[in-house]
mmCIF file of C-alpha atoms in Angstrom:
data_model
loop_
_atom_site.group_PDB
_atom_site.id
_atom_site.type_symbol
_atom_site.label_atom_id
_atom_site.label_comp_id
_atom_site.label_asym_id
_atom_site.label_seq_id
_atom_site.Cartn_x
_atom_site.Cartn_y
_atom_site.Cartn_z
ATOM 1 C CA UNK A 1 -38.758 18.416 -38.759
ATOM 2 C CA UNK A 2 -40.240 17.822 -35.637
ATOM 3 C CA UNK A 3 -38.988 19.093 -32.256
ATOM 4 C CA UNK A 4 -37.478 15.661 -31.549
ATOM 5 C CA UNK A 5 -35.410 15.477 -34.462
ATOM 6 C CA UNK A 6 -34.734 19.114 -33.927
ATOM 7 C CA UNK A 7 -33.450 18.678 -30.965
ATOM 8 C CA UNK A 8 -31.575 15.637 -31.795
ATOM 9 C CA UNK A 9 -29.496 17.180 -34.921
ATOM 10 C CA UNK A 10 -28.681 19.367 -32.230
ATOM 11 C CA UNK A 11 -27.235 17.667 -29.700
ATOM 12 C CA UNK A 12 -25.892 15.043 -32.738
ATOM 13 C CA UNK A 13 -24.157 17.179 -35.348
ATOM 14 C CA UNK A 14 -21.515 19.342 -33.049
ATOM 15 C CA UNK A 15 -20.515 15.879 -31.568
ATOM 16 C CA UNK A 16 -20.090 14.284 -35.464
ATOM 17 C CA UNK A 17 -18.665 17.696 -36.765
ATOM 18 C CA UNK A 18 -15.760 17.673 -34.176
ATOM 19 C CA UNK A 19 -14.924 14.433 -35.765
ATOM 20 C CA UNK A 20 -14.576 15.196 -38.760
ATOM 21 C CA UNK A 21 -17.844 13.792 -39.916
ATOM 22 C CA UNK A 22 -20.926 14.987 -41.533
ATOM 23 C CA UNK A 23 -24.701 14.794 -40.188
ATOM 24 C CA UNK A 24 -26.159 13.316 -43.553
ATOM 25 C CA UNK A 25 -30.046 12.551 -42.327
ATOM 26 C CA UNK A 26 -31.575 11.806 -39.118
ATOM 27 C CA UNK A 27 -34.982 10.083 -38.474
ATOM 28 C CA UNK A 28 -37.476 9.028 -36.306
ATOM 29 C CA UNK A 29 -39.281 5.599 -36.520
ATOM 30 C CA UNK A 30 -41.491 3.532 -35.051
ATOM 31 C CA UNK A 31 -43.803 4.008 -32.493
ATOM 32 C CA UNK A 32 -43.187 3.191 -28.715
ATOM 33 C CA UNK A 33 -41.677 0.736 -27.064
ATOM 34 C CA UNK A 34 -40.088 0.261 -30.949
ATOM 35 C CA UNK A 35 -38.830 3.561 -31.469
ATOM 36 C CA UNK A 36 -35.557 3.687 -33.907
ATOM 37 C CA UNK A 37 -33.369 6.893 -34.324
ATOM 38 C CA UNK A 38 -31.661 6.517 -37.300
ATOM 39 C CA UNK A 39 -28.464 8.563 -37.936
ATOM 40 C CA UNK A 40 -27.167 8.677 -41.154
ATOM 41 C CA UNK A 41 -23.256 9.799 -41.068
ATOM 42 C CA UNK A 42 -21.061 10.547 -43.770
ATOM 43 C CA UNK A 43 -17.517 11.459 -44.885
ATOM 44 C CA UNK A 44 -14.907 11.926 -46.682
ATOM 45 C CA UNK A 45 -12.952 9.267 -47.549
ATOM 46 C CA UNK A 46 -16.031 7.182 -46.543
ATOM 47 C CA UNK A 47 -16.805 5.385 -43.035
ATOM 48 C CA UNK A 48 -16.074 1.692 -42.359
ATOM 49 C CA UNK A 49 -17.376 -0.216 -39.783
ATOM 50 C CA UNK A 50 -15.236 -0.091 -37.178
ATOM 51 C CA UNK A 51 -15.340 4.290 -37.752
ATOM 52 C CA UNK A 52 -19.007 3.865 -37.488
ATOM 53 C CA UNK A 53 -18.932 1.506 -34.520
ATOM 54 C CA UNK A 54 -16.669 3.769 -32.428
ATOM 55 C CA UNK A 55 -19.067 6.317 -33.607
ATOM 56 C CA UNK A 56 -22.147 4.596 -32.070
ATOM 57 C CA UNK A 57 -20.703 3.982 -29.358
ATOM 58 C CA UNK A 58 -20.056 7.583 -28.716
ATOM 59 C CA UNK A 59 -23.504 8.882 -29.548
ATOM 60 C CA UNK A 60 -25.005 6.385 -27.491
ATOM 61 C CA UNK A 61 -23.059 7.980 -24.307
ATOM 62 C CA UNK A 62 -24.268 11.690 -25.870
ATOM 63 C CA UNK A 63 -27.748 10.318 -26.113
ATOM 64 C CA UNK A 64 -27.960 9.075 -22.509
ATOM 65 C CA UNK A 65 -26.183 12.179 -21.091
ATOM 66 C CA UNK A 66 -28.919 14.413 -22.981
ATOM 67 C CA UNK A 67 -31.641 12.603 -22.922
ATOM 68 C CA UNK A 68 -32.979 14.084 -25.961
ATOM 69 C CA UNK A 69 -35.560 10.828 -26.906
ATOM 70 C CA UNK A 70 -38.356 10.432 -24.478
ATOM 71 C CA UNK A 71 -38.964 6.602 -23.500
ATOM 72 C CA UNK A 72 -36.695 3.613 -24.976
ATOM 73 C CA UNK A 73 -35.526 3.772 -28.444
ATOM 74 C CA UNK A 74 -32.715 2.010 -30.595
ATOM 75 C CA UNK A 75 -29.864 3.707 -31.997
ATOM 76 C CA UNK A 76 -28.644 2.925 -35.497
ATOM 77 C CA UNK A 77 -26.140 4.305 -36.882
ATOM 78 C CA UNK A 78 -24.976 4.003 -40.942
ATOM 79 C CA UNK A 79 -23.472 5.838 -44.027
ATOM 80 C CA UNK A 80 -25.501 7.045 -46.831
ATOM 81 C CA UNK A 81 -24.882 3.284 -48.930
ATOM 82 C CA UNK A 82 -24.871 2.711 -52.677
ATOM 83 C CA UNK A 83 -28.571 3.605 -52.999
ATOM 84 C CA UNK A 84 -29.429 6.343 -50.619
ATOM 85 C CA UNK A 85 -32.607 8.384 -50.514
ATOM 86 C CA UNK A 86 -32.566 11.829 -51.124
ATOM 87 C CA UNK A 87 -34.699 14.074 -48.679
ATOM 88 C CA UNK A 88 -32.603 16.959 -48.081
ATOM 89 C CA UNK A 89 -31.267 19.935 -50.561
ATOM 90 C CA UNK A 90 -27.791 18.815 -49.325
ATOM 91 C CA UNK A 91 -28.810 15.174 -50.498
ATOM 92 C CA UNK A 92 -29.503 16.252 -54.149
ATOM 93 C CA UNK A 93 -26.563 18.747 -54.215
ATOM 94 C CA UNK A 94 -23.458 15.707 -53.686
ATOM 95 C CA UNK A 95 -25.838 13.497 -55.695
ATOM 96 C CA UNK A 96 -25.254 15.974 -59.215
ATOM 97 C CA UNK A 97 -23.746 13.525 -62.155
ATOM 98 C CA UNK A 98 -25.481 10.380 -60.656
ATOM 99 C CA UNK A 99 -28.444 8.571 -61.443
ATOM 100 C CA UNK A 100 -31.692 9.107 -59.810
ATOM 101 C CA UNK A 101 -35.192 7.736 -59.633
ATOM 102 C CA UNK A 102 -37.468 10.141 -58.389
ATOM 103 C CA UNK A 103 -41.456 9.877 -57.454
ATOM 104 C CA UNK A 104 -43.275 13.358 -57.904
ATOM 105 C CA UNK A 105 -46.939 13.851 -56.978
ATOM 106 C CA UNK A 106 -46.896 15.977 -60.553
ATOM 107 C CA UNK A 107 -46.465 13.888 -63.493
ATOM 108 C CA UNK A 108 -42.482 14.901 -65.692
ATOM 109 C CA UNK A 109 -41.333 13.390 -68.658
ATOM 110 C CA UNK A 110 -43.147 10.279 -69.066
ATOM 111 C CA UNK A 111 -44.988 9.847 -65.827
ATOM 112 C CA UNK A 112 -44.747 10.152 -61.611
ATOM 113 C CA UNK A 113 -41.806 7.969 -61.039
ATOM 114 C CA UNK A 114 -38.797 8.878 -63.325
ATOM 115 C CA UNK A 115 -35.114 7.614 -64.004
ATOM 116 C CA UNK A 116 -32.587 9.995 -65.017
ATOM 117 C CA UNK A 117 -29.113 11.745 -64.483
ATOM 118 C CA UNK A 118 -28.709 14.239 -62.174
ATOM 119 C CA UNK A 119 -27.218 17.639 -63.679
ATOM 120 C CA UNK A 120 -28.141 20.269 -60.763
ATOM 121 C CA UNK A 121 -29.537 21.237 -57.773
ATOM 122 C CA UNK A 122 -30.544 24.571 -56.118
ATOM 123 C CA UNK A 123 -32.252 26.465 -53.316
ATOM 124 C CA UNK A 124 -35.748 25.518 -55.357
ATOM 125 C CA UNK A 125 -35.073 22.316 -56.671
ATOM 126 C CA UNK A 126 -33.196 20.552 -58.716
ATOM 127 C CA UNK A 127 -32.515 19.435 -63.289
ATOM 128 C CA UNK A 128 -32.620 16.282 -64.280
ATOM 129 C CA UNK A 129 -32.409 14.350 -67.638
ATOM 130 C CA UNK A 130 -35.588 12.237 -68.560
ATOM 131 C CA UNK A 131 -35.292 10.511 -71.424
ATOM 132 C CA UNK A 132 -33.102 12.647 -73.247
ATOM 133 C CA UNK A 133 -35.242 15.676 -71.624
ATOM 134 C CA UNK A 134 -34.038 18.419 -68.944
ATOM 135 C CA UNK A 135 -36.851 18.617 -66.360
ATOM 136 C CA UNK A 136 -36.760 20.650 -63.600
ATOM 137 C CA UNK A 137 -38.769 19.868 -60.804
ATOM 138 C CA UNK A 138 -39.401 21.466 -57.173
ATOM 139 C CA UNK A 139 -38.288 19.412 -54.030
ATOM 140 C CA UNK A 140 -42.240 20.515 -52.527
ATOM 141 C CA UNK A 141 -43.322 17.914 -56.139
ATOM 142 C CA UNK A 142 -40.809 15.026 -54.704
ATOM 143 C CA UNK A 143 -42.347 12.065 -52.873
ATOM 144 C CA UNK A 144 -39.739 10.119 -52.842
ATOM 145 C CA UNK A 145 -36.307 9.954 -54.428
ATOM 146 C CA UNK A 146 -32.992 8.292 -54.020
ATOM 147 C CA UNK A 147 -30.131 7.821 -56.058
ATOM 148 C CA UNK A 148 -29.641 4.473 -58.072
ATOM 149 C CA UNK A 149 -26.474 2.411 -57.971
ATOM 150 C CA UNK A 150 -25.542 0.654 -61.828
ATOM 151 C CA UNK A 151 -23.645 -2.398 -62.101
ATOM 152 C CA UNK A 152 -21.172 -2.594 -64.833
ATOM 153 C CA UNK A 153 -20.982 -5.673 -66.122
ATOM 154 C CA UNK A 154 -17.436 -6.755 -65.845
ATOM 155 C CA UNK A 155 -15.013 -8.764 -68.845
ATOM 156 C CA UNK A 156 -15.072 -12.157 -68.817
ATOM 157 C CA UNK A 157 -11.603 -13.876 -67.652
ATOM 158 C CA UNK A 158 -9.288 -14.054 -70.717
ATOM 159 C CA UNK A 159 -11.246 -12.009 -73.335
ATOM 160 C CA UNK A 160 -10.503 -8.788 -74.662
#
């Protein structure tokens, strides 16, 4: 992380933690004058909109008081979604028994970028299942990961 974002968890997750609320991911984007913060929030039962408005609102007022950001710089604010990238340990941990598709710079199973079900995650990395294979692979071999959401197919109206 870089000091920025240091400092912003920071000043961010006691603020979010006395509500009851989790510090899921924070990042930096964008060069100036576009700079985005993005603050990914989550909880349990999960956030709607008007949670993560009033939310906003209230680390917007943090954020000017502290100044942490140097320069001008939008604020968004979200929950993890259906499909959310995993880049943290904590990520991969509340992510076990879903599916995943996962990039490694080291080719697994069949190649670089993998599908497969989640079974665990550690202080080193993390199992999947490939293809009807365990691999286990390091989070220093991920380039990018993030969970994938399935649609089930629902029953048609009136059939059985």
């Amino acid at each position: 992380m870089s000091a920025t974002v240091d400092r912003l968890w920071a000043a961010i997750e006691p603020y979010v933690a006395a509500e009851g609320v989790e510090l899921d991911d924070l990042e930096i984007v964008g060069k100036s004058p576009g700079v985005v913060v993005r603050v990914t929030l989550d909880a349990d039962p999960s956030l709607d909109v008007d949670r993560l408005a009033a939310l906003s609102r209230g680390l917007s007022r943090l954020l000017d008081e502290t100044n942490p950001v140097a320069g001008s710089y939008t604020l968004e604010v979200s929950s993890p979604g259906l499909e959310r990238k995993l880049r943290r340990r904590r990520h991969f941990e509340k992510s076990v028994g879903r599916v995943i598709k996962v990039k490694t710079r080291q080719q697994v199973g069949s190649g670089h970028t993998n599908r497969g079900v989640l079974r665990e995650a550690n202080a080193m990395g993390f199992l999947v299942d490939i293809d009807g294979e365990s691999c286990e692979i390091a989070y220093g071999d991920v380039v990018s990961a993030k969970t994938v959401f399935i649609w089930e197919k629902a029953a048609k109206p009136g059939k059985r």
